[in-house]
Short mmCIF file of C-alpha atoms in Angstrom, two decimals:
data_model
loop_
_atom_site.label_atom_id
_atom_site.label_comp_id
_atom_site.label_asym_id
_atom_site.label_seq_id
_atom_site.Cartn_x
_atom_site.Cartn_y
_atom_site.Cartn_z
CA MET X 1307 -13.61 -5.42 10.90
CA SER X 1308 -11.17 -4.46 13.63
CA LYS X 1309 -8.41 -6.12 11.70
CA ARG X 1310 -7.94 -2.93 9.65
CA THR X 1311 -7.94 -0.55 12.59
CA ALA X 1312 -4.70 1.34 13.04
CA ASP X 1313 -2.95 1.00 16.38
CA GLU X 1314 -3.85 4.10 18.30
CA ASP X 1315 -0.98 3.60 20.72
CA SER X 1316 1.67 3.29 18.03
CA ALA X 1317 4.69 5.41 18.78
CA GLY X 1318 7.95 6.38 17.19
CA PRO X 1319 8.61 8.13 13.92
CA LEU X 1320 8.30 6.28 10.68
CA LYS X 1321 11.70 5.22 9.43
CA GLY X 1322 12.80 4.05 6.07
CA ARG X 1323 14.07 0.78 4.69
CA SER X 1324 17.46 -0.61 5.71
CA ARG X 1325 19.21 -2.81 8.19
CA PRO X 1326 19.25 -1.99 11.90
CA ASP X 1327 22.20 0.10 13.00
CA ALA X 1328 25.18 -2.09 13.80
CA MET X 1329 26.72 -2.07 17.27
CA ASP X 1330 29.91 -0.09 17.64
CA ILE X 1331 32.90 -2.37 18.24
CA ASP X 1332 36.23 -0.91 19.29
CA ASP X 1333 39.09 -2.18 17.18
CA ASP X 1334 41.88 -3.85 19.10
CA LYS X 1335 45.06 -1.88 19.16
CA THR X 1336 47.68 -3.67 17.14
CA ASN X 1337 51.25 -3.34 16.06
CA GLU X 1338 52.35 -1.63 19.26
CA MET X 1339 56.10 -0.86 19.22
CA GLY X 1340 58.45 -2.48 21.75
CA GLU X 1341 58.33 -5.59 23.86
CA PHE X 1342 55.68 -6.17 26.54
CA GLU X 1343 54.79 -8.75 29.11
CA ASP X 1344 51.66 -10.83 28.46
CA GLU X 1345 49.73 -10.51 31.71
CA PHE X 1346 47.32 -13.22 30.55
CA GLU X 1347 49.96 -15.75 29.59
CA ASP X 1348 48.84 -18.19 32.31
CA GLU X 1349 45.11 -17.99 31.54
CA PHE X 1350 45.29 -20.55 28.71
CA GLU X 1351 47.60 -23.52 28.66
CA SER X 1352 47.81 -23.83 24.90
CA GLU X 1353 46.90 -22.27 21.58
CA ASP X 1354 44.28 -25.01 21.09
CA GLU X 1355 42.45 -23.87 24.22
CA ILE X 1356 42.42 -20.28 22.97
CA ILE X 1357 40.78 -21.38 19.73
CA GLU X 1358 38.16 -23.44 21.57
CA ALA X 1359 37.27 -20.54 23.82
CA GLY X 1360 36.10 -18.51 20.82
CA VAL X 1361 36.39 -14.85 19.98
CA ASP X 1362 34.47 -13.62 23.03
CA GLY X 1363 36.03 -15.90 25.62
CA ARG X 1364 33.17 -18.41 25.56
CA PRO X 1365 33.12 -21.86 23.98
CA ASP X 1366 32.02 -21.73 20.36
CA ALA X 1367 29.15 -24.13 20.98
CA GLU X 1368 27.65 -21.88 23.66
CA ARG X 1369 27.99 -18.75 21.55
CA GLU X 1370 26.52 -20.40 18.43
CA ALA X 1371 23.53 -21.69 20.40
CA GLU X 1372 22.76 -18.18 21.60
CA GLU X 1373 23.08 -16.70 18.11
CA GLY X 1374 20.75 -19.38 16.76
CA ALA X 1375 18.11 -18.48 19.32
CA MET X 1376 18.30 -14.81 18.29
CA GLU X 1377 17.61 -15.58 14.64
CA LEU X 1378 13.93 -16.32 15.40
CA ASP X 1379 12.00 -16.87 12.17
CA ASN X 1380 15.06 -16.31 10.01
CA PRO X 1381 17.38 -19.27 10.54
CA GLN X 1382 19.97 -18.00 8.08
CA GLY X 1383 20.59 -14.86 10.08
CA THR X 1384 19.88 -12.54 7.14
CA PHE X 1385 17.97 -9.43 8.19
CA ILE X 1386 14.62 -9.32 6.35
CA VAL X 1387 12.51 -6.16 6.70
CA GLY X 1388 9.09 -6.92 8.14
CA ARG X 1389 10.08 -10.39 9.30
CA THR X 1390 13.22 -10.15 11.43
CA LYS X 1391 12.43 -8.86 14.91
CA LEU X 1392 14.20 -5.70 15.99
CA GLU X 1393 15.98 -5.71 19.31
CA PRO X 1394 15.02 -3.10 21.95
CA GLY X 1395 16.31 0.31 20.94
CA GLN X 1396 16.83 -0.62 17.29
CA THR X 1397 15.18 1.33 14.49
CA LEU X 1398 15.26 1.16 10.70
CA SER X 1399 16.73 3.89 8.53
CA PRO X 1400 16.36 4.14 4.75
CA ASP X 1401 19.25 3.41 2.44
CA PRO X 1402 19.26 6.60 0.31
CA THR X 1403 21.09 4.86 -2.52
CA THR X 1404 18.01 2.68 -3.20
CA TYR X 1405 15.56 5.56 -3.67
CA ARG X 1406 15.25 8.21 -6.34
CA MET X 1407 12.75 10.04 -4.13
CA LEU X 1408 11.55 9.50 -0.56
CA HIS X 1409 9.38 11.77 1.58
CA ASN X 1410 7.37 11.09 4.73
CA LEU X 1411 4.60 13.51 5.68
CA SER X 1412 2.40 13.58 8.77
CA THR X 1413 -1.34 14.23 8.93
CA PRO X 1414 -3.34 15.26 12.03
CA TRP X 1415 -4.69 11.70 12.37
CA PRO X 1416 -3.66 8.44 10.69
CA CYS X 1417 -5.52 7.56 7.50
CA LEU X 1418 -6.86 4.12 6.69
CA SER X 1419 -7.46 4.95 3.05
CA PHE X 1420 -6.55 7.47 0.36
CA ASP X 1421 -6.64 7.97 -3.38
CA ILE X 1422 -4.52 9.90 -5.88
CA ILE X 1423 -6.19 12.64 -7.95
CA ARG X 1424 -5.32 13.09 -11.60
CA ASP X 1425 -4.24 16.66 -12.34
CA GLY X 1426 -3.59 18.97 -15.27
CA LEU X 1427 0.19 19.04 -14.87
CA GLY X 1428 0.77 16.51 -17.62
CA ASP X 1429 1.43 12.79 -18.05
CA ASN X 1430 4.77 10.99 -17.83
CA ARG X 1431 6.27 13.71 -15.67
CA SER X 1432 9.88 13.36 -14.55
CA VAL X 1433 10.99 16.86 -13.53
CA TYR X 1434 11.81 17.50 -9.86
CA PRO X 1435 10.55 18.85 -7.56
CA MET X 1436 7.20 17.15 -8.13
CA THR X 1437 3.63 17.98 -7.20
CA MET X 1438 0.68 15.65 -6.60
CA TYR X 1439 -2.86 15.80 -5.26
CA THR X 1440 -4.52 13.24 -3.00
CA VAL X 1441 -7.65 12.75 -0.91
CA ALA X 1442 -7.79 10.75 2.33
CA GLY X 1443 -10.07 9.98 5.25
CA THR X 1444 -8.88 10.08 8.84
CA GLN X 1445 -9.15 7.68 11.76
CA ALA X 1446 -9.29 9.74 14.92
CA GLU X 1447 -9.42 8.20 18.38
CA ASN X 1448 -12.83 6.90 19.44
CA THR X 1449 -13.19 9.67 22.00
CA LYS X 1450 -12.51 12.27 19.32
CA ALA X 1451 -14.66 10.97 16.48
CA SER X 1452 -15.83 14.51 15.76
CA ASP X 1453 -12.26 15.32 14.67
CA ASN X 1454 -12.54 13.01 11.66
CA SER X 1455 -12.46 14.62 8.28
CA LEU X 1456 -11.99 14.14 4.59
CA MET X 1457 -8.64 15.70 3.70
CA VAL X 1458 -8.03 17.13 0.23
CA MET X 1459 -4.27 17.54 -0.07
CA LYS X 1460 -1.65 19.08 -2.31
CA LEU X 1461 1.88 17.73 -1.88
CA SER X 1462 4.54 19.88 -3.49
CA ALA X 1463 8.32 20.44 -3.42
CA LEU X 1464 8.81 16.67 -3.65
CA SER X 1465 12.51 16.65 -4.47
CA LYS X 1466 14.72 13.78 -5.50
CA MET X 1467 17.25 12.21 -3.18
CA GLN X 1468 20.41 14.26 -2.80
CA GLY X 1469 22.96 12.95 -5.23
CA GLY X 1470 20.45 10.41 -6.53
CA ASP X 1471 20.87 8.93 -9.97
CA ASP X 1472 17.79 9.53 -12.08
CA ASP X 1473 18.36 8.93 -15.75
CA ASP X 1474 14.79 9.86 -16.63
CA SER X 1475 14.93 13.32 -15.08
CA SER X 1476 15.18 16.46 -17.10
CA ASP X 1477 18.25 18.68 -17.22
CA GLU X 1478 15.94 21.58 -16.36
CA GLU X 1479 15.32 20.37 -12.83
CA ASP X 1480 14.86 22.84 -10.04
CA ASP X 1481 18.12 23.58 -8.24
CA ASP X 1482 16.42 23.43 -4.85
CA GLU X 1483 16.64 19.65 -4.51
CA ASP X 1484 17.04 19.62 -0.73
CA SER X 1485 13.97 21.68 0.16
CA ASP X 1486 11.43 20.17 2.55
CA PRO X 1487 8.19 18.90 1.03
CA LEU X 1488 5.10 21.05 1.50
CA LEU X 1489 1.72 19.62 2.51
CA GLU X 1490 -1.35 21.83 2.07
CA HIS X 1491 -4.81 20.57 2.84
CA LYS X 1492 -8.50 21.46 3.01
CA SER X 1493 -10.57 19.56 5.57
CA ILE X 1494 -14.19 18.52 5.16
CA PRO X 1495 -15.85 17.46 8.45
CA LEU X 1496 -17.10 13.86 8.52
CA ASN X 1497 -17.63 12.99 12.21
CA SER X 1498 -16.97 9.33 11.44
CA THR X 1499 -13.94 7.19 10.63
CA THR X 1500 -13.29 6.57 6.95
CA ASN X 1501 -13.00 2.89 6.05
CA ARG X 1502 -12.34 3.39 2.35
CA ILE X 1503 -12.28 6.36 -0.02
CA ARG X 1504 -12.12 6.48 -3.82
CA ALA X 1505 -12.08 9.40 -6.27
CA HIS X 1506 -13.58 9.82 -9.73
CA GLN X 1507 -13.30 12.58 -12.32
CA ALA X 1508 -16.18 13.35 -14.63
CA PRO X 1509 -15.11 15.07 -17.88
CA ALA X 1510 -15.51 18.81 -18.22
CA THR X 1511 -18.60 19.97 -20.08
CA GLY X 1512 -16.79 22.86 -21.78
CA ALA X 1513 -13.33 23.66 -23.08
CA SER X 1514 -12.74 26.31 -20.42
CA GLN X 1515 -13.98 24.19 -17.54
CA THR X 1516 -12.17 21.68 -15.35
CA PRO X 1517 -13.23 18.09 -14.67
CA THR X 1518 -15.58 17.49 -11.76
CA THR X 1519 -13.77 15.53 -9.06
CA LEU X 1520 -16.00 13.36 -6.88
CA THR X 1521 -15.11 11.27 -3.85
CA ALA X 1522 -17.04 8.39 -2.29
CA THR X 1523 -16.32 7.72 1.38
CA MET X 1524 -17.36 4.52 3.17
CA THR X 1525 -17.62 5.28 6.89
CA GLU X 1526 -18.16 3.46 10.17
CA SER X 1527 -21.53 5.16 10.41
CA THR X 1528 -22.78 2.87 7.56
CA ASN X 1529 -23.41 5.94 5.38
CA VAL X 1530 -21.57 6.54 2.13
CA TYR X 1531 -20.84 10.21 1.44
CA ILE X 1532 -20.23 11.61 -2.03
CA HIS X 1533 -18.48 14.99 -2.13
CA ASP X 1534 -17.61 17.33 -4.97
CA ILE X 1535 -14.06 18.43 -4.13
CA THR X 1536 -13.50 20.41 -7.34
CA PRO X 1537 -13.49 23.80 -5.53
CA HIS X 1538 -11.15 22.47 -2.84
CA LEU X 1539 -8.61 21.40 -5.44
CA ALA X 1540 -8.88 24.71 -7.27
CA SER X 1541 -8.34 26.68 -4.06
CA PHE X 1542 -4.72 25.47 -3.77
CA ASP X 1543 -3.74 27.40 -6.87
CA THR X 1544 -6.07 30.36 -6.41
CA PRO X 1545 -4.94 32.48 -3.45
CA GLY X 1546 -7.73 33.94 -1.37
CA THR X 1547 -10.29 31.30 -2.28
CA ILE X 1548 -12.73 30.61 0.53
CA ILE X 1549 -14.50 27.27 0.77
CA THR X 1550 -18.08 27.79 1.91
CA PRO X 1551 -19.91 25.51 4.37
CA GLN X 1552 -22.23 24.51 1.55
CA GLN X 1553 -19.29 23.30 -0.55
CA ASN X 1554 -18.21 21.09 2.36
CA LYS X 1555 -21.54 19.27 2.44
CA PRO X 1556 -21.95 15.97 0.58
CA VAL X 1557 -23.78 16.15 -2.73
CA CYS X 1558 -25.25 12.73 -1.95
CA THR X 1559 -25.55 10.46 1.09
CA ILE X 1560 -26.18 6.77 0.41
CA ARG X 1561 -28.17 5.24 3.27
CA ALA X 1562 -28.93 1.86 1.71
CA HIS X 1563 -26.39 -0.02 3.85
CA LYS X 1564 -27.41 -1.25 7.31
CA SER X 1565 -23.85 -2.15 8.29
CA GLU X 1566 -20.49 -0.51 7.72
CA GLY X 1567 -18.34 -1.58 4.81
CA TYR X 1568 -14.93 -1.33 3.16
CA ALA X 1569 -15.69 -1.94 -0.52
CA VAL X 1570 -16.16 0.94 -2.96
CA ASP X 1571 -15.19 1.54 -6.58
CA TRP X 1572 -16.00 3.97 -9.38
CA SER X 1573 -16.25 2.71 -12.96
CA THR X 1574 -13.78 4.21 -15.43
CA LEU X 1575 -16.11 3.20 -18.29
CA HIS X 1576 -19.00 5.36 -17.05
CA PRO X 1577 -17.56 8.88 -17.31
CA GLN X 1578 -20.42 10.64 -15.51
CA GLY X 1579 -20.07 8.34 -12.53
CA LYS X 1580 -21.21 4.83 -11.55
CA LEU X 1581 -20.40 3.62 -8.05
CA LEU X 1582 -20.32 0.21 -6.34
CA THR X 1583 -20.50 -0.09 -2.54
CA GLY X 1584 -20.42 -3.25 -0.41
CA ASP X 1585 -20.95 -3.87 3.30
CA ASN X 1586 -20.38 -6.32 6.14
CA ASP X 1587 -23.75 -7.99 5.47
CA GLY X 1588 -22.49 -9.15 2.08
CA LEU X 1589 -24.73 -6.75 0.14
CA ILE X 1590 -23.63 -4.73 -2.90
CA TYR X 1591 -25.42 -1.63 -4.20
CA VAL X 1592 -25.04 0.40 -7.40
CA THR X 1593 -25.37 4.19 -7.45
CA THR X 1594 -25.54 6.07 -10.76
CA ARG X 1595 -24.94 9.76 -11.43
CA THR X 1596 -27.62 11.21 -13.68
CA ASP X 1597 -27.15 13.64 -16.55
CA GLY X 1598 -28.40 16.42 -14.30
CA GLY X 1599 -25.71 15.74 -11.69
CA GLY X 1600 -27.91 13.94 -9.18
CA PHE X 1601 -27.43 10.40 -7.84
CA VAL X 1602 -29.78 7.42 -7.84
CA THR X 1603 -29.13 4.27 -5.79
CA ASP X 1604 -30.79 1.05 -6.91
CA ASN X 1605 -32.35 -0.37 -3.75
CA ARG X 1606 -32.11 -3.96 -5.07
CA PRO X 1607 -28.78 -5.27 -3.74
CA PHE X 1608 -26.59 -7.90 -5.37
CA THR X 1609 -26.53 -10.90 -3.04
CA GLY X 1610 -24.49 -14.09 -2.88
CA HIS X 1611 -21.64 -13.57 -0.42
CA THR X 1612 -22.06 -15.28 2.93
CA SER X 1613 -19.86 -12.78 4.76
CA SER X 1614 -18.60 -9.21 4.43
CA VAL X 1615 -17.68 -7.70 1.07
CA GLU X 1616 -14.09 -6.51 1.41
CA GLU X 1617 -13.29 -5.25 -2.10
CA LEU X 1618 -15.05 -4.27 -5.32
CA GLN X 1619 -13.50 -3.73 -8.74
CA TRP X 1620 -15.20 -2.72 -11.97
CA SER X 1621 -13.92 -4.46 -15.07
CA PRO X 1622 -11.57 -2.15 -17.00
CA SER X 1623 -12.89 -3.50 -20.33
CA GLU X 1624 -16.58 -4.43 -19.86
CA ALA X 1625 -18.87 -1.67 -18.63
CA SER X 1626 -21.44 -3.97 -17.04
CA VAL X 1627 -19.08 -6.39 -15.27
CA PHE X 1628 -17.55 -6.16 -11.81
CA ALA X 1629 -15.80 -8.46 -9.32
CA SER X 1630 -16.12 -8.70 -5.55
CA ALA X 1631 -13.87 -10.20 -2.87
CA SER X 1632 -15.19 -11.34 0.47
CA SER X 1633 -14.22 -12.64 3.89
CA ASP X 1634 -16.02 -15.84 2.86
CA GLY X 1635 -12.86 -16.60 0.85
CA THR X 1636 -14.46 -16.15 -2.56
CA ILE X 1637 -14.13 -13.85 -5.53
CA ARG X 1638 -17.35 -13.48 -7.51
CA VAL X 1639 -17.93 -11.97 -10.93
CA TRP X 1640 -21.19 -10.15 -11.64
CA ASP X 1641 -23.12 -8.52 -14.47
CA VAL X 1642 -25.18 -5.49 -13.46
CA ARG X 1643 -27.72 -6.36 -16.17
CA SER X 1644 -28.69 -9.53 -14.29
CA LYS X 1645 -32.26 -9.30 -13.04
CA ALA X 1646 -31.58 -12.04 -10.50
CA ARG X 1647 -28.84 -9.93 -8.84
CA LYS X 1648 -26.77 -13.11 -8.46
CA PRO X 1649 -23.11 -13.70 -9.41
CA ALA X 1650 -22.33 -15.13 -12.83
CA LEU X 1651 -19.25 -16.88 -11.43
CA SER X 1652 -18.08 -17.74 -7.90
CA MET X 1653 -14.60 -19.02 -7.08
CA GLN X 1654 -13.21 -20.15 -3.72
CA VAL X 1655 -9.71 -18.67 -3.84
CA SER X 1656 -8.76 -18.76 -0.15
CA ASN X 1657 -9.57 -20.48 3.13
CA VAL X 1658 -9.43 -17.13 4.92
CA ASP X 1659 -10.68 -13.58 4.26
CA VAL X 1660 -9.88 -12.15 0.84
CA ASN X 1661 -9.11 -8.55 1.80
CA VAL X 1662 -8.09 -6.78 -1.40
CA MET X 1663 -8.15 -7.13 -5.16
CA SER X 1664 -6.86 -5.32 -8.25
CA TRP X 1665 -7.87 -5.74 -11.90
CA SER X 1666 -5.07 -5.24 -14.41
CA ARG X 1667 -5.71 -2.28 -16.71
CA GLN X 1668 -3.22 -3.52 -19.29
CA THR X 1669 -4.09 -7.22 -19.43
CA THR X 1670 -7.74 -7.31 -18.48
CA HIS X 1671 -8.01 -11.07 -17.93
CA LEU X 1672 -5.58 -10.82 -14.98
CA LEU X 1673 -6.83 -10.22 -11.44
CA ALA X 1674 -4.64 -9.97 -8.33
CA SER X 1675 -5.89 -10.65 -4.81
CA GLY X 1676 -4.52 -10.73 -1.26
CA ASP X 1677 -5.80 -12.50 1.84
CA ASP X 1678 -5.66 -12.51 5.62
CA ALA X 1679 -2.92 -15.13 5.74
CA GLY X 1680 -0.44 -12.87 3.94
CA VAL X 1681 -0.77 -14.69 0.61
CA TRP X 1682 -1.29 -12.78 -2.61
CA GLY X 1683 -1.72 -14.22 -6.08
CA VAL X 1684 -2.65 -13.58 -9.69
CA TRP X 1685 -5.57 -15.23 -11.45
CA ASP X 1686 -6.23 -15.72 -15.16
CA LEU X 1687 -9.98 -15.19 -15.53
CA ARG X 1688 -9.98 -17.11 -18.80
CA GLN X 1689 -9.26 -20.26 -16.79
CA TRP X 1690 -12.19 -19.78 -14.40
CA LYS X 1691 -14.95 -22.29 -15.00
CA SER X 1692 -18.14 -22.64 -13.01
CA ASP X 1693 -17.45 -26.33 -12.34
CA GLY X 1694 -13.74 -26.13 -11.51
CA LYS X 1695 -11.36 -25.04 -8.78
CA PRO X 1696 -9.13 -22.13 -9.81
CA THR X 1697 -5.36 -22.30 -9.74
CA PRO X 1698 -3.39 -19.04 -9.54
CA ILE X 1699 -0.83 -18.44 -12.26
CA ALA X 1700 1.37 -16.91 -9.53
CA SER X 1701 1.16 -17.07 -5.75
CA PHE X 1702 3.44 -15.68 -3.03
CA ASP X 1703 3.43 -16.21 0.74
CA TYR X 1704 6.38 -13.93 1.48
CA HIS X 1705 4.35 -11.68 3.78
CA LYS X 1706 3.57 -13.23 7.15
CA GLU X 1707 0.73 -10.85 8.02
CA GLN X 1708 -2.50 -9.91 6.24
CA ILE X 1709 -2.34 -8.25 2.83
CA THR X 1710 -3.86 -4.77 3.16
CA SER X 1711 -3.52 -3.47 -0.41
CA VAL X 1712 -2.52 -4.67 -3.87
CA GLU X 1713 -2.31 -2.66 -7.09
CA TRP X 1714 -1.06 -3.25 -10.62
CA HIS X 1715 1.35 -0.79 -12.17
CA PRO X 1716 -0.70 1.53 -14.44
CA THR X 1717 1.38 0.87 -17.57
CA ASP X 1718 3.38 -2.33 -16.90
CA ASP X 1719 1.35 -5.51 -16.47
CA SER X 1720 4.25 -7.36 -14.87
CA ILE X 1721 4.75 -4.98 -11.91
CA VAL X 1722 2.60 -5.14 -8.76
CA ALA X 1723 2.76 -3.18 -5.48
CA VAL X 1724 1.61 -4.85 -2.24
CA SER X 1725 1.24 -3.59 1.32
CA ALA X 1726 0.84 -5.81 4.36
CA GLY X 1727 0.37 -5.89 8.11
CA ASP X 1728 4.07 -6.62 8.58
CA ASN X 1729 4.73 -2.89 8.10
CA THR X 1730 6.05 -3.22 4.56
CA VAL X 1731 5.25 -2.19 1.01
CA THR X 1732 6.76 -4.54 -1.54
CA ILE X 1733 7.25 -4.23 -5.31
CA TRP X 1734 7.14 -7.36 -7.47
CA ASP X 1735 8.18 -8.15 -11.05
CA LEU X 1736 6.15 -11.07 -12.38
CA ALA X 1737 8.24 -11.15 -15.55
CA VAL X 1738 11.00 -12.90 -13.58
CA GLU X 1739 10.60 -16.61 -14.26
CA LEU X 1740 11.73 -19.59 -12.18
CA ASP X 1741 14.28 -21.69 -14.03
CA ASP X 1742 14.50 -24.41 -11.41
CA GLU X 1743 13.53 -25.25 -7.86
CA GLU X 1744 16.62 -23.61 -6.35
CA SER X 1745 15.77 -20.22 -7.86
CA LYS X 1746 12.86 -19.87 -5.44
CA ASP X 1747 15.44 -18.61 -2.97
CA THR X 1748 17.14 -15.31 -3.74
CA GLY X 1749 20.81 -14.94 -2.93
CA GLY X 1750 20.68 -18.05 -0.79
CA VAL X 1751 18.00 -16.52 1.46
CA ALA X 1752 15.11 -18.94 1.91
CA ASP X 1753 11.54 -17.85 1.12
CA VAL X 1754 12.60 -14.67 -0.69
CA PRO X 1755 11.43 -15.16 -4.28
CA PRO X 1756 13.37 -13.57 -7.13
CA GLN X 1757 10.23 -11.71 -8.24
CA LEU X 1758 10.56 -9.50 -5.16
CA LEU X 1759 12.17 -6.26 -6.37
CA PHE X 1760 11.99 -3.98 -3.36
CA VAL X 1761 10.89 -3.79 0.29
CA HIS X 1762 9.90 -0.41 1.73
CA TYR X 1763 9.29 -0.07 5.47
CA GLN X 1764 5.95 1.62 6.22
CA ASN X 1765 4.70 1.50 9.79
CA LEU X 1766 1.04 0.38 9.96
CA ALA X 1767 0.90 0.11 6.15
CA LYS X 1768 -2.71 0.24 4.95
CA GLU X 1769 -2.86 1.23 1.28
CA VAL X 1770 -0.50 1.78 -1.62
CA HIS X 1771 -1.20 3.43 -4.99
CA TRP X 1772 0.84 4.15 -8.10
CA HIS X 1773 0.66 7.70 -9.40
CA PRO X 1774 -1.04 7.45 -12.82
CA GLN X 1775 0.88 10.41 -14.28
CA ILE X 1776 4.35 10.15 -12.70
CA PRO X 1777 6.04 6.89 -13.77
CA GLY X 1778 7.35 4.75 -10.92
CA VAL X 1779 6.09 6.99 -8.10
CA LEU X 1780 4.22 5.31 -5.25
CA ALA X 1781 2.27 6.73 -2.33
CA ALA X 1782 1.45 4.70 0.77
CA THR X 1783 -0.43 5.45 3.94
CA GLY X 1784 -0.02 4.16 7.46
CA GLU X 1785 1.22 6.00 10.52
CA GLU X 1786 2.42 8.62 8.03
CA PHE X 1787 2.17 9.28 4.32
CA SER X 1788 5.10 8.11 2.22
CA VAL X 1789 5.79 9.26 -1.33
CA PHE X 1790 8.67 7.48 -2.98
CA ARG X 1791 10.27 6.19 -6.11
CA THR X 1792 12.84 3.40 -6.01
CA ILE X 1793 15.76 2.72 -8.31
CA SER X 1794 14.20 -0.60 -9.28
CA VAL X 1795 11.13 0.77 -11.12
#
């Protein structure tokens, strides 16, 4: 599973999305007063020779051949983020006019995975500066594995771009728009790299109580740790709160897996907590939270995949159904009530690893997936038959490196966010339809589909999530954390 490991030797600060800085070219001095002698008058015999020599003194054919070689994978010469190679010394800087909000924040170690925590600050928020809560697992260097931790974070003072146009914002916005963002965190020791982390909130048992926030962390150690981070979240807003060593300990450790894994998901239809975990041996286990707050893992695994389980997703509409994606190139649909522990449906959707998957919460027969070849697509589950080969209703090969994350917009079933190994996070609008064959190219640029709304540069991009309570806001992790909102969504 080394394909998901962040580059420990990566260097250089994370920059935003834009073109590389242009070279400075001195303008020729013109319109000088008075007569002068042309000291180069004998260099060219005629005006025709001057034209043939080109603008830089070389023949046009020679110059054009060199420019063509520099275009690499982009024969049209258009700079495409994540695809066009930067020249030595070039960096990318964000175009502030394309963002409503953009903040980059550093953590002690890079994070492979994170999740956004729902909070009590209200839904459909639009007032700046903003506040959000997240949880992430670190990936420390191999020689410093003991430094790994689960990080519970509060990100505040997230201001909008200076002079940005935000029609949805309130007139009562804070005047301090240019303040630096603030990152507060509580660390829980893990002593192992986090492969994947997901959060779940169980409803409060009383009117005066807060929801119980649980996290499940898949680690390289093969163990899955469940923590109750409710006191850690409360401590951010209660000065003087001390987190005890006991509160840092997991409330449950799942030891059923004999190999590490990357697949984990909580069911939203089981409020108390029902967890799926999958490993590199292709085995899937179910862990259920009891009424008393304990956890029970069924030791009978779901089997069927011939390689590692890369992603698990509970159905958003059927409490007993879930889907799995695997490096065997299949997506399989299961029913937990099956005594045989075998998939109800298996579909070969790729010839390479299927890394990630997302089930639409708005249109529950739509499933998005992304693979190791950089292709992501959308599937209509109503068309899946046990005796047929599935055809995606949409498929895109814009990314040229593996897809590392895909997620549907929480309220708009036509918008999808994707992150990939080409150091980009892209936003797509599936409502844009192709009228003819030529419209597959956007603005005359080949292989850039019109459904592509936005490209955000994120070094070592690993995961991207929409904030469920702040419309249009995305968070992504890689070398750094990025929190942003574009003008396109």
